[in-house]
CSV table of C-alpha atoms and ligand atoms in Angstrom, one decimal:
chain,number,residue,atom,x,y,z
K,14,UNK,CA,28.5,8.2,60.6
K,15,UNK,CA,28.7,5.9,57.6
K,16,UNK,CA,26.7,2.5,56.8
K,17,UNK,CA,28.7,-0.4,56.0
K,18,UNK,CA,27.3,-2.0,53.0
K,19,UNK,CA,27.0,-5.9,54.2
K,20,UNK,CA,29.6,-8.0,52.3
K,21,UNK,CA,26.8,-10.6,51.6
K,22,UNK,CA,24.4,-7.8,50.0
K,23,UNK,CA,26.9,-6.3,48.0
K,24,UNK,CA,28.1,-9.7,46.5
K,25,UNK,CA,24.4,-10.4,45.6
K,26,UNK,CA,23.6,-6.8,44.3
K,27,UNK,CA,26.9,-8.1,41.9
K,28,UNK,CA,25.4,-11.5,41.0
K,29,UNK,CA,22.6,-9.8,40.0
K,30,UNK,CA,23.4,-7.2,37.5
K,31,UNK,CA,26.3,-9.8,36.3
K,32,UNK,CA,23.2,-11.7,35.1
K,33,UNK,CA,21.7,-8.8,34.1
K,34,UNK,CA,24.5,-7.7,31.9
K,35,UNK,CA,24.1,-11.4,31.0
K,36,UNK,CA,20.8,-11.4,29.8
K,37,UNK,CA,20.9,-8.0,27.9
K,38,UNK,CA,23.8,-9.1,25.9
K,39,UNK,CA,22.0,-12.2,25.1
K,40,UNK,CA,19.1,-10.6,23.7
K,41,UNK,CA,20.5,-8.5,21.5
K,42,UNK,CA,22.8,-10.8,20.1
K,43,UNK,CA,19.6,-12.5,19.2
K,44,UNK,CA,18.2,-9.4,18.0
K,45,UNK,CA,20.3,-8.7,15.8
K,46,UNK,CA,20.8,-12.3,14.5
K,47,UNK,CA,16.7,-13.5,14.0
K,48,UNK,CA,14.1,-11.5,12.4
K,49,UNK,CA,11.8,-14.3,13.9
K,50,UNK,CA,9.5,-12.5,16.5
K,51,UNK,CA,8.0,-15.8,18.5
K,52,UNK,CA,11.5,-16.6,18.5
K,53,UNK,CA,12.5,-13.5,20.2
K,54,UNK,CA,9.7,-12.7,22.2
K,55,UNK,CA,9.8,-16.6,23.8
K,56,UNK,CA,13.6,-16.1,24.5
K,57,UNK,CA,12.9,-12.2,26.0
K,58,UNK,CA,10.4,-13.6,28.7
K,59,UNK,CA,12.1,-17.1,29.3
K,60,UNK,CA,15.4,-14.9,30.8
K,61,UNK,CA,13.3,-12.2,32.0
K,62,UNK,CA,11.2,-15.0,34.2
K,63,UNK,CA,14.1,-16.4,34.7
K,64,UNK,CA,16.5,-13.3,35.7
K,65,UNK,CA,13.6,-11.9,37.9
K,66,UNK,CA,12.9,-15.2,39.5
K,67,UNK,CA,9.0,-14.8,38.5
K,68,UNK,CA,6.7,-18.0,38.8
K,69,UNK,CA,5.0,-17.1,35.1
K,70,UNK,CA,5.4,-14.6,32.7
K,71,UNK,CA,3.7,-13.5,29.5
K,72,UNK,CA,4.3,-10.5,26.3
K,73,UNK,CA,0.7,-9.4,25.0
K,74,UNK,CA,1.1,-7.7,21.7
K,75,UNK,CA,-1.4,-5.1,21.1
K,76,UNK,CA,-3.9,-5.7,17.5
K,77,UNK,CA,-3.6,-2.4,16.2
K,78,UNK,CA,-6.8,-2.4,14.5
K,79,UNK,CA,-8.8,-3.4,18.0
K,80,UNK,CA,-6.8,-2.9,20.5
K,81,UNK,CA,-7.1,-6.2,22.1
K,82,UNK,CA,-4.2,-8.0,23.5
K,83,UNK,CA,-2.7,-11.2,22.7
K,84,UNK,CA,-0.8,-13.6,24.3
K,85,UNK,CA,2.7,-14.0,21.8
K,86,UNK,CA,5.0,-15.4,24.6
K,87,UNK,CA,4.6,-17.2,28.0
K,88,UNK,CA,6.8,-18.7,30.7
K,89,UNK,CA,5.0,-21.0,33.1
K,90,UNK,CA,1.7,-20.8,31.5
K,91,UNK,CA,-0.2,-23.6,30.3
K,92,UNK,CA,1.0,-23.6,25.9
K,93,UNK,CA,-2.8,-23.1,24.7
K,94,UNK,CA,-2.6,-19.6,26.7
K,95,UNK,CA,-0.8,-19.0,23.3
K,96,UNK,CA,-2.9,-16.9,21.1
K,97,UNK,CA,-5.3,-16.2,23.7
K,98,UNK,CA,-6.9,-12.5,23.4
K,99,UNK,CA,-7.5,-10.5,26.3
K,100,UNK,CA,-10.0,-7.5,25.1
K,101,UNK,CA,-9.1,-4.0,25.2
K,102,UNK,CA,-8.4,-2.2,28.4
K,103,UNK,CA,-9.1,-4.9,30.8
K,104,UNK,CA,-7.0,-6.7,33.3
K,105,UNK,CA,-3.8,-4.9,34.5
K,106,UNK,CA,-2.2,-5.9,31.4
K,107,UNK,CA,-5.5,-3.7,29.5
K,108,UNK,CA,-5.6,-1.1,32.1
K,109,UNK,CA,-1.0,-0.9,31.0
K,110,UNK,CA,-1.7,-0.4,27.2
K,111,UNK,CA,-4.4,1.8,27.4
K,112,UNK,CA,-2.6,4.2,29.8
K,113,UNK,CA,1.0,3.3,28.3
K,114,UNK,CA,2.5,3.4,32.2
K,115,UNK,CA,3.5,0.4,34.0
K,116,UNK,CA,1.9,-0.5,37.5
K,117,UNK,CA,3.2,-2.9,40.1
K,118,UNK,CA,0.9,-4.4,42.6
K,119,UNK,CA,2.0,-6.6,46.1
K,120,UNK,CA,-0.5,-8.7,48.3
K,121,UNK,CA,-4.3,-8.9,47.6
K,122,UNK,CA,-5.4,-6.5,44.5
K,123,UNK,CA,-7.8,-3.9,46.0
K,124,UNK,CA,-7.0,-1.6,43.2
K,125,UNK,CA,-10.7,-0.3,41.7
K,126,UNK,CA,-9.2,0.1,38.5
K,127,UNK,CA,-8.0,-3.9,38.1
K,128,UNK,CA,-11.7,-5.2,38.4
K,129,UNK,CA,-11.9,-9.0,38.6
K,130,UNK,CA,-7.7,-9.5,38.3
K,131,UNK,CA,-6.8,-12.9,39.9
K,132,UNK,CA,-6.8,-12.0,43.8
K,133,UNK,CA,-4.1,-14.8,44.3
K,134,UNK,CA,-1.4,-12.6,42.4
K,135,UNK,CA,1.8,-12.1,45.0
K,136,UNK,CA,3.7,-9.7,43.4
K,137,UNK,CA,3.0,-8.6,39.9
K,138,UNK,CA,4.6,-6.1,37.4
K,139,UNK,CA,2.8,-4.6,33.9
K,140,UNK,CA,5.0,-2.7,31.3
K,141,UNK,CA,4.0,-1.5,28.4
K,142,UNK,CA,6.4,-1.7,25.5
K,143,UNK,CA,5.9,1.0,23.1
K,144,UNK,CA,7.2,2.7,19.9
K,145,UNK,CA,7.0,7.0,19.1
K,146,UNK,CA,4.1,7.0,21.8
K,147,UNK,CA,2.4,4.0,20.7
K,148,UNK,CA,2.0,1.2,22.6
K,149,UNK,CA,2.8,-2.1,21.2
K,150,UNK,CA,2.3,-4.9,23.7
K,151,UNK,CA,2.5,-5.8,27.5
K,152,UNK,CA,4.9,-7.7,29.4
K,153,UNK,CA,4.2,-9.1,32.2
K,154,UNK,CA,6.2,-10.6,35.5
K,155,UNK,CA,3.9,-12.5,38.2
K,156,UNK,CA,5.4,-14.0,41.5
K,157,UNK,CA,3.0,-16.1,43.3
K,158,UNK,CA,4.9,-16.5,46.6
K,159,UNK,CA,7.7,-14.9,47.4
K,160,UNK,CA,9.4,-11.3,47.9
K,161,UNK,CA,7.7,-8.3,46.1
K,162,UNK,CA,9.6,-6.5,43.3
K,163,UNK,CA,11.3,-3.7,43.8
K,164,UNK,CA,12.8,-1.1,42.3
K,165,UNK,CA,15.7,-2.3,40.3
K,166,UNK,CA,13.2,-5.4,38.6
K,167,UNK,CA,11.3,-2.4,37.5
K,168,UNK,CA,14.1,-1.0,35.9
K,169,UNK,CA,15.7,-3.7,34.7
K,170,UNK,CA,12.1,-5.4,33.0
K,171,UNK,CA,11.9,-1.7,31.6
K,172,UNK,CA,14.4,-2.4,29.6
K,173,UNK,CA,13.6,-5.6,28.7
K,174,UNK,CA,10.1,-4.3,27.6
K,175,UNK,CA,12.4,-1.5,25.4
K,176,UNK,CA,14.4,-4.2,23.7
K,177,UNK,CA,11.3,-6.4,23.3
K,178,UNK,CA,9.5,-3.4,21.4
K,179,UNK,CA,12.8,-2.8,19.1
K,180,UNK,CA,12.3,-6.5,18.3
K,181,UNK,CA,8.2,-5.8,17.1
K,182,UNK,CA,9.7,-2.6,15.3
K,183,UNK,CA,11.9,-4.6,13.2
K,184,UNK,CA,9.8,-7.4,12.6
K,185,UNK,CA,6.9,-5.0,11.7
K,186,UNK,CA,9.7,-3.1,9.3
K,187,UNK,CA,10.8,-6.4,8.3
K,188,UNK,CA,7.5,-7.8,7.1
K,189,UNK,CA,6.3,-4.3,5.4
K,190,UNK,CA,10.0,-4.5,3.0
K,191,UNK,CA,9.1,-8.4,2.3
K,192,UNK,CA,5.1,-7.4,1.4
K,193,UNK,CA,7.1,-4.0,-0.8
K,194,UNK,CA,9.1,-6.6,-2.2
K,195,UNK,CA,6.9,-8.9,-3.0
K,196,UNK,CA,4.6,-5.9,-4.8
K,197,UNK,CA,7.5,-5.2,-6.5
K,198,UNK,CA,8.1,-8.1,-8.1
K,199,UNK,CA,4.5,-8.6,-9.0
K,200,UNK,CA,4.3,-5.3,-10.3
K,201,UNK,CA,7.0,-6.0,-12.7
K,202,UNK,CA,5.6,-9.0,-13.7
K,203,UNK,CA,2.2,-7.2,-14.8
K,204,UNK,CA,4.4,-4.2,-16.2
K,205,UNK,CA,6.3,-6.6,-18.7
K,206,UNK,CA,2.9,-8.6,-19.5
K,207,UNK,CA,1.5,-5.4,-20.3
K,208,UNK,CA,4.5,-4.2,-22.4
K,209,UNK,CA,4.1,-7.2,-23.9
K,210,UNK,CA,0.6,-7.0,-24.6
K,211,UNK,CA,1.0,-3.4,-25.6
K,212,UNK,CA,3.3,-4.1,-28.5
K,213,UNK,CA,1.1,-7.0,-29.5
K,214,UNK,CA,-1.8,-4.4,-29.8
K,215,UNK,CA,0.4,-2.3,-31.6
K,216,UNK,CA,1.1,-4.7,-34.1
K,217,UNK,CA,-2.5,-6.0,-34.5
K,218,UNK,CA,-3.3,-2.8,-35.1
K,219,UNK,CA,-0.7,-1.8,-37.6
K,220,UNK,CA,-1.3,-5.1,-39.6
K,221,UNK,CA,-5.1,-4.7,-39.5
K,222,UNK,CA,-5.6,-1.5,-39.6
K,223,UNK,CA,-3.1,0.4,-41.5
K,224,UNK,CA,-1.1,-2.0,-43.7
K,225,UNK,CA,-5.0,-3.0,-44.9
K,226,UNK,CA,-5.6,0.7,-45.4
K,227,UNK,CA,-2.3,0.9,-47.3
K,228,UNK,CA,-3.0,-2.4,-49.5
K,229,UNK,CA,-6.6,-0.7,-50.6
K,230,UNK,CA,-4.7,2.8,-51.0
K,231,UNK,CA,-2.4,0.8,-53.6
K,232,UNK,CA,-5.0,-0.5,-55.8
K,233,UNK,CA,-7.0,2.6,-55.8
K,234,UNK,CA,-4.1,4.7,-57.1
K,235,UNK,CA,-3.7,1.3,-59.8
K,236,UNK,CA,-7.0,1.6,-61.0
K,237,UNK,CA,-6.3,5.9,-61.2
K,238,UNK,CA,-3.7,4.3,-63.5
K,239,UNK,CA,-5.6,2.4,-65.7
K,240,UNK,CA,-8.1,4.7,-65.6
K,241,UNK,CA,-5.7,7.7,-67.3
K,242,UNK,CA,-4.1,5.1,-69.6
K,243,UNK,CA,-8.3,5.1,-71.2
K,244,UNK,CA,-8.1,8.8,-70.8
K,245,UNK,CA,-11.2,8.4,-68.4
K,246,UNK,CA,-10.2,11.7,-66.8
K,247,UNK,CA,-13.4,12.6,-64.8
K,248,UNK,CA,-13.6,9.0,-63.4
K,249,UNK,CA,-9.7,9.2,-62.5
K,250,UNK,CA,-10.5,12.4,-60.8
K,251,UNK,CA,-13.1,11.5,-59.2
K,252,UNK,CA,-10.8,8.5,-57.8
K,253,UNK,CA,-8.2,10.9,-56.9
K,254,UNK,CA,-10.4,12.9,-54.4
K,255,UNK,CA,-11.6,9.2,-52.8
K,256,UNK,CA,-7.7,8.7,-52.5
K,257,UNK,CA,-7.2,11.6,-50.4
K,258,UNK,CA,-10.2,11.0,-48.2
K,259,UNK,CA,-8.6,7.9,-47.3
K,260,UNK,CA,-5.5,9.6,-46.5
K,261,UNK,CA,-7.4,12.4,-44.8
K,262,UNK,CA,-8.8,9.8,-42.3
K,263,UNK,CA,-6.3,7.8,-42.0
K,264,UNK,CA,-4.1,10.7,-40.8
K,265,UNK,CA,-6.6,11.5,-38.0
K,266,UNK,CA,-6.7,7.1,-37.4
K,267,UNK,CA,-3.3,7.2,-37.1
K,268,UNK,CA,-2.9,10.8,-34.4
K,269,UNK,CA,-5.4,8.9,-32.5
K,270,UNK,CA,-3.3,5.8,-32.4
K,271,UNK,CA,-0.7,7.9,-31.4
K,272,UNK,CA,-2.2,9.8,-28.8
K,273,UNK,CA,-3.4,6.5,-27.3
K,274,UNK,CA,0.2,4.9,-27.3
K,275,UNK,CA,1.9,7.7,-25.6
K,276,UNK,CA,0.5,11.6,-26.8
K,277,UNK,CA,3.4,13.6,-27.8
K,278,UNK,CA,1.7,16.5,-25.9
K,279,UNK,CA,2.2,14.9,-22.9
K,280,UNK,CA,6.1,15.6,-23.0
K,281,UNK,CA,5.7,18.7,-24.6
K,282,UNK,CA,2.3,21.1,-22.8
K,283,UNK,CA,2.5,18.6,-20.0
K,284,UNK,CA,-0.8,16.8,-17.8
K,285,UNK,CA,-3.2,19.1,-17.7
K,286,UNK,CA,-3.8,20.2,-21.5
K,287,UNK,CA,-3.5,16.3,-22.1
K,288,UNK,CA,-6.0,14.5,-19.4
K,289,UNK,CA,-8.4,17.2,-21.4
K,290,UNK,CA,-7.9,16.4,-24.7
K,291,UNK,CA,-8.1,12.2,-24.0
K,292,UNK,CA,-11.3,13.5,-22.2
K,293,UNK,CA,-13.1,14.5,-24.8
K,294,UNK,CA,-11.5,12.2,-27.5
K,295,UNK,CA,-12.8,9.3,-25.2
K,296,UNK,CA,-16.0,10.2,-23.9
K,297,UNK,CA,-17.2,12.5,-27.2
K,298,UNK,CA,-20.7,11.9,-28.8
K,299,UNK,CA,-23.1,9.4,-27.4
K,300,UNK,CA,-25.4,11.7,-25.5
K,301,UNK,CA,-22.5,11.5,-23.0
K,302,UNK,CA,-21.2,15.3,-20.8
K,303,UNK,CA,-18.0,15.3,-20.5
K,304,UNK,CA,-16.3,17.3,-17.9
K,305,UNK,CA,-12.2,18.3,-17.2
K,306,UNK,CA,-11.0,21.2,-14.5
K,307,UNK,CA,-7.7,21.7,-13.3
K,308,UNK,CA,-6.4,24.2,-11.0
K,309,UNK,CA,-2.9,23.4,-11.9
K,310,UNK,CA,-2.9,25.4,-15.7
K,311,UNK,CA,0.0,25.1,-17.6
K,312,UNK,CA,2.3,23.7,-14.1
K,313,UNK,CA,4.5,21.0,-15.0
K,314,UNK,CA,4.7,18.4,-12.6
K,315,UNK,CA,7.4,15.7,-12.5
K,316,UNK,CA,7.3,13.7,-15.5
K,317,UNK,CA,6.9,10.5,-13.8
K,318,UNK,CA,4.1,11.6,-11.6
K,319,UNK,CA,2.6,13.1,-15.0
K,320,UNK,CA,2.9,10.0,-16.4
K,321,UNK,CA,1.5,7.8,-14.0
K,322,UNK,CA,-1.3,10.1,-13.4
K,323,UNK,CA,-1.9,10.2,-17.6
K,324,UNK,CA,-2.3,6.1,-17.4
K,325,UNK,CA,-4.6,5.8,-14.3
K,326,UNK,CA,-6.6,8.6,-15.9
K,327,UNK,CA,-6.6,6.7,-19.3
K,328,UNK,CA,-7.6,3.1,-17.9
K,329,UNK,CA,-10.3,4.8,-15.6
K,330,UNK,CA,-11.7,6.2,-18.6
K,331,UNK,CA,-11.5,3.5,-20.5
K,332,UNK,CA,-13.7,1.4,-17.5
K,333,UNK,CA,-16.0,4.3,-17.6
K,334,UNK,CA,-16.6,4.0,-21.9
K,335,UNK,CA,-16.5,0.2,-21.3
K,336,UNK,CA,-18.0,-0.8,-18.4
K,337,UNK,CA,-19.9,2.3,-16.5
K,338,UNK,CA,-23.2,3.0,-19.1
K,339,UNK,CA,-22.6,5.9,-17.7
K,340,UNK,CA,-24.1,9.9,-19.0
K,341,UNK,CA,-21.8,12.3,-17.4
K,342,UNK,CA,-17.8,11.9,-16.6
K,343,UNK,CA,-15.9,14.3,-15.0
K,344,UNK,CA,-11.9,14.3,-14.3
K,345,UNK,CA,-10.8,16.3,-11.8
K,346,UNK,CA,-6.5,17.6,-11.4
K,347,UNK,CA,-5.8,19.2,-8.4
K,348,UNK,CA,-3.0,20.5,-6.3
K,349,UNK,CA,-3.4,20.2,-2.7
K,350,UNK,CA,0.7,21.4,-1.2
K,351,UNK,CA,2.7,18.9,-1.8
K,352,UNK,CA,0.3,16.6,-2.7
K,353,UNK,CA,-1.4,16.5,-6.3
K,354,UNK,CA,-5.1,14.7,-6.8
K,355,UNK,CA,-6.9,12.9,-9.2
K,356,UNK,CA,-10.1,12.1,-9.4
K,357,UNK,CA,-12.6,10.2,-12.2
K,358,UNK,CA,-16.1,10.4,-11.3
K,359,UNK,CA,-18.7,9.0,-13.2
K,360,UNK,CA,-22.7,8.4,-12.9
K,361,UNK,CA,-23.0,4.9,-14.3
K,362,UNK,CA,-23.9,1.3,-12.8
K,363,UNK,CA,-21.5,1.3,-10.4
K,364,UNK,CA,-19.9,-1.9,-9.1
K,365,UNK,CA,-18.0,-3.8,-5.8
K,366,UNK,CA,-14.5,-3.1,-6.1
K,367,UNK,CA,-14.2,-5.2,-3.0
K,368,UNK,CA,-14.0,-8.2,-5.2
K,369,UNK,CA,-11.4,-8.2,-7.5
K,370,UNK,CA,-12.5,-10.2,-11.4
K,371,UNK,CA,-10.0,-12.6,-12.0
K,372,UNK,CA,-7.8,-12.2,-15.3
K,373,UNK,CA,-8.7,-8.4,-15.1
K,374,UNK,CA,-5.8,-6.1,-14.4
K,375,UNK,CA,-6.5,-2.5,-15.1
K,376,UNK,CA,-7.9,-1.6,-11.9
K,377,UNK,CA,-4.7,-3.9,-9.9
K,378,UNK,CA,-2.5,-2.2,-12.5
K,379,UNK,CA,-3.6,1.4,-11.2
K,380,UNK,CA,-3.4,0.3,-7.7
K,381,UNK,CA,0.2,-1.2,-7.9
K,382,UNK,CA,1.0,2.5,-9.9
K,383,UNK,CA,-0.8,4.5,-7.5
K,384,UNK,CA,1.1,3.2,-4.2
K,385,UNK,CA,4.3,1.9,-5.3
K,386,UNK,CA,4.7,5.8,-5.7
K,387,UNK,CA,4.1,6.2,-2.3
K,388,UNK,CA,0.5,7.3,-3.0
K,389,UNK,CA,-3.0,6.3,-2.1
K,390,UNK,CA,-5.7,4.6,-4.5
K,391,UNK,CA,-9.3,4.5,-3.9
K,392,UNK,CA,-12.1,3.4,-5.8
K,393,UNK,CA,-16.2,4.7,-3.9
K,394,UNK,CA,-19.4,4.8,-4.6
K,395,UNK,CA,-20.3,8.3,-5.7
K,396,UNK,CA,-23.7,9.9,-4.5
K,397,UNK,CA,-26.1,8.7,-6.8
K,398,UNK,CA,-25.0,6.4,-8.5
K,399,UNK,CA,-22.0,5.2,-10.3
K,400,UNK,CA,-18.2,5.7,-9.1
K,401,UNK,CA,-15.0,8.0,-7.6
K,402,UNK,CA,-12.0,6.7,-9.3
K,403,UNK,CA,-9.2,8.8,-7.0
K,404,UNK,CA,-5.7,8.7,-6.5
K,405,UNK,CA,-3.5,10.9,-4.2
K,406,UNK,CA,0.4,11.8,-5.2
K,407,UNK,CA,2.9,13.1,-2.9
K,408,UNK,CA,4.8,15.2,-5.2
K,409,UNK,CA,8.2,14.7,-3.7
X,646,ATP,N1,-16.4,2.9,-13.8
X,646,ATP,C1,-16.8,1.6,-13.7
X,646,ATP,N2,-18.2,1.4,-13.7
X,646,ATP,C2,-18.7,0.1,-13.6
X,646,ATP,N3,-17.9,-1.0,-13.5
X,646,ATP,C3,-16.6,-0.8,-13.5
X,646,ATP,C4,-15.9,0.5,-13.6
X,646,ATP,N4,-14.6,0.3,-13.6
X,646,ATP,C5,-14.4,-1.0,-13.5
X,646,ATP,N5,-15.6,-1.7,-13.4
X,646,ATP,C6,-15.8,-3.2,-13.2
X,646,ATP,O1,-14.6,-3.7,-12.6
X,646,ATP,C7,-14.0,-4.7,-13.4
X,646,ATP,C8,-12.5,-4.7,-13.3
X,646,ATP,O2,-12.0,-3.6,-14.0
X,646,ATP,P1,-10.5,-3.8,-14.6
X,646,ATP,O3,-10.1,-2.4,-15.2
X,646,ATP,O4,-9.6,-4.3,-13.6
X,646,ATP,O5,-10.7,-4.9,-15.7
X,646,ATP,P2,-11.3,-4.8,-17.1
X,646,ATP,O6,-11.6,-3.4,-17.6
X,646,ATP,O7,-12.5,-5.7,-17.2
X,646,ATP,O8,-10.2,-5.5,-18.1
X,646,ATP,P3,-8.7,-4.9,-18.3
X,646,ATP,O9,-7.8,-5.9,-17.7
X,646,ATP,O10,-8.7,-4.8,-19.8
X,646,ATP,O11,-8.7,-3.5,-17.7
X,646,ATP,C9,-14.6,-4.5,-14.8
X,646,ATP,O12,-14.7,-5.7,-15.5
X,646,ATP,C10,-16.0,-3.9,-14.5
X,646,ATP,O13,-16.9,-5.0,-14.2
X,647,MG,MG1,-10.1,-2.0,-17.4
């Protein structure tokens, strides 16, 4: 025996997944043409009330950080339901995006695990929208009188949940590219204001330091000059020798200077041998211990990395001589797989990184460095007193 499909029902089972089809394509044309995720979320639930004939209608995204819920989108709600947070794991909507499984209830709510829902609900449906496991937000279908919903409005709000949760990935993708961008471009900024101040260092340097040193050099080896033209010879001698102190040192001014700018060592034992030397050429004498281990010996890590990890190393040092009034500093290079760790400890004042000092850039500087390689930057308290300077590479 077979069962003739009513003409009627089959006509209306047509009407509605015409509308369906409908709706679908509207929504991702919109998808793919706004990144704006009010925008997309208040069209989603407008058809999806609309489309499943549902009295009121509402996407809660989920805060990541407390779990809560929030009301982002509503149909047939009063507008200051907007924003409205419903805490974590209550309600159906809680109970959805806790459990990440959708729940449809009919008729009076007797269900233990919906506590205090709104007993006048008719019909209701709860779906979670989620992302690689993670649930994102809620939407929700209410019908206050009228036929319960069945199977296909599951389905088919099940896939408006899906297209709603492709619309948070983007905007979530969307909104971490405009914060890398903007880093970017603040980044570059600083980098060129410090090349810039760099070279004007440099300069300063060279004019006060060297071309001074070179002026006095001049009129020493003049008066060595006039000296032999009286036939003084001891006194000319005894010139001589103070001439090539003053080269001696100025030789050992002018390695420093160049280890400082960028040590040829660097390039040529690589990161290890290097962070040691600056350690004790920075943090020599004073009463102050100095400590450098590395498990990493004579390995060569990418030169970029090395580099990056040489300049955080140097302006954490530098805080440490200027700032800490500290008696012990230790730097610490490690490998840890495919990730390679640095850490500056000292036992000085310490201070609250959580406040940045205006016009102060070294610690932004090594921050912006740090991540904008894809690694992590931290600045603690260390036991006792004073500060962890750390940073965390990804080799690759
Ligand atoms: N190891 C440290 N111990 C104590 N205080 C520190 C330490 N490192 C940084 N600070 C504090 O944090 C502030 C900000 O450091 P940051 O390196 O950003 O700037 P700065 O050293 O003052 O100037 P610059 O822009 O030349 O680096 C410092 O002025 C200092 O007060
Ligand atoms: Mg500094």
């Amino acid at each position: 025996m077979t069962v003739e499909t009513p003409i009627g029902l089959t006509r209306a089972v047509e009407e509605s997944s015409k509308k369906e089809l409908e709706v679908l394509a509207l929504l991702s044309r919109s998808l793919l043409e706004t990144v704006d995720l009010d925008e997309q979320l208040g069209l989603t639930i407008r058809l999806a009330a609309e489309a499943l004939r549902a009295d009121r209608g509402s996407i809660m995204l989920v805060d990541q950080e407390t779990g809560n819920l929030q009301i982002t989108a509503a149909e047939g709600l009063p507008p200051e339901m907007i924003g409205h947070v419903v805490p974590v794991g209550e309600g159906i909507a809680g109970w959805v995006a806790r459990h990440n499984e959708p729940v449809a209830v009919h008729g009076e709510v007797q269900d233990p695990r919906f506590e205090g829902v709104n007993p006048s609900l008719d019909s209701a449906i709860s779906l979670p929208m989620y992302s690689h496991g993670v649930v994102m937000g809620v939407l929700n279908l209410v019908r206050i009188s009228g036929d319960e919903f069945i199977e296909q409005d599951l389905r088919f709000a099940s896939s408006l949940a899906d297209m709603a949760s492709v619309a948070i990935e983007k905007a979530s993708l969307y909104a971490r590219l405009k914060d890398r961008e903007a880093r970017m471009s603040r980044l570059l900024g600083a980098a060129i204001g410090a090349q810039e101040q760099e070279r004007r260092r440099i300069a300063a340097e060279i004019h006060d330091g060297f071309l001074q040193d070179l002026s006095a050099l001049f009129l020493k080896i003049e008066k060595v000059r006039n000296l032999l033209k009286r036939e003084q010879i001891d006194d000319a001698m005894a010139t001589t020798k103070e001439v090539q102190d003053d080269i001696r040192d100025q030789v050992a001014s002018i390695r420093d200077f160049i280890f400082e700018v960028r040590p040829p060592s660097l390039d040529q034992i690589g990161l290890a041998p290097t962070l040691e030397a600056m350690v004790q050429r920075m943090i020599s004498g004073d009463g102050v211990t100095a400590a450098f281990s590395s498990e990493l010996g004579p390995d060569r890590l990418p030169e970029s990395i090395e580099t990056i990890l040489y300049r955080t190393a140097q302006e954490a040092l530098r805080n440490v001589v200027k700032h800490a009034k500290a008696s012990m500093v230790s730097v610490r290079l490690d490998r840890s797989g495919s990730r390679v760790i640095l850490e500056i400890e000292d036992n000085g004042r310490g201070f609250d990184a959580r406040t940045p000092k205006r016009g102060h850039y070294g610690l932004e500087t090594m921050r912006e460095r740090i991540e904008l390689a894809g690694g992590d930057f931290h600045i603690m308290p260390r036991d006792g007193g004073g500060t962890i300077v750390g940073a965390i590479l990804p080799l690759d």
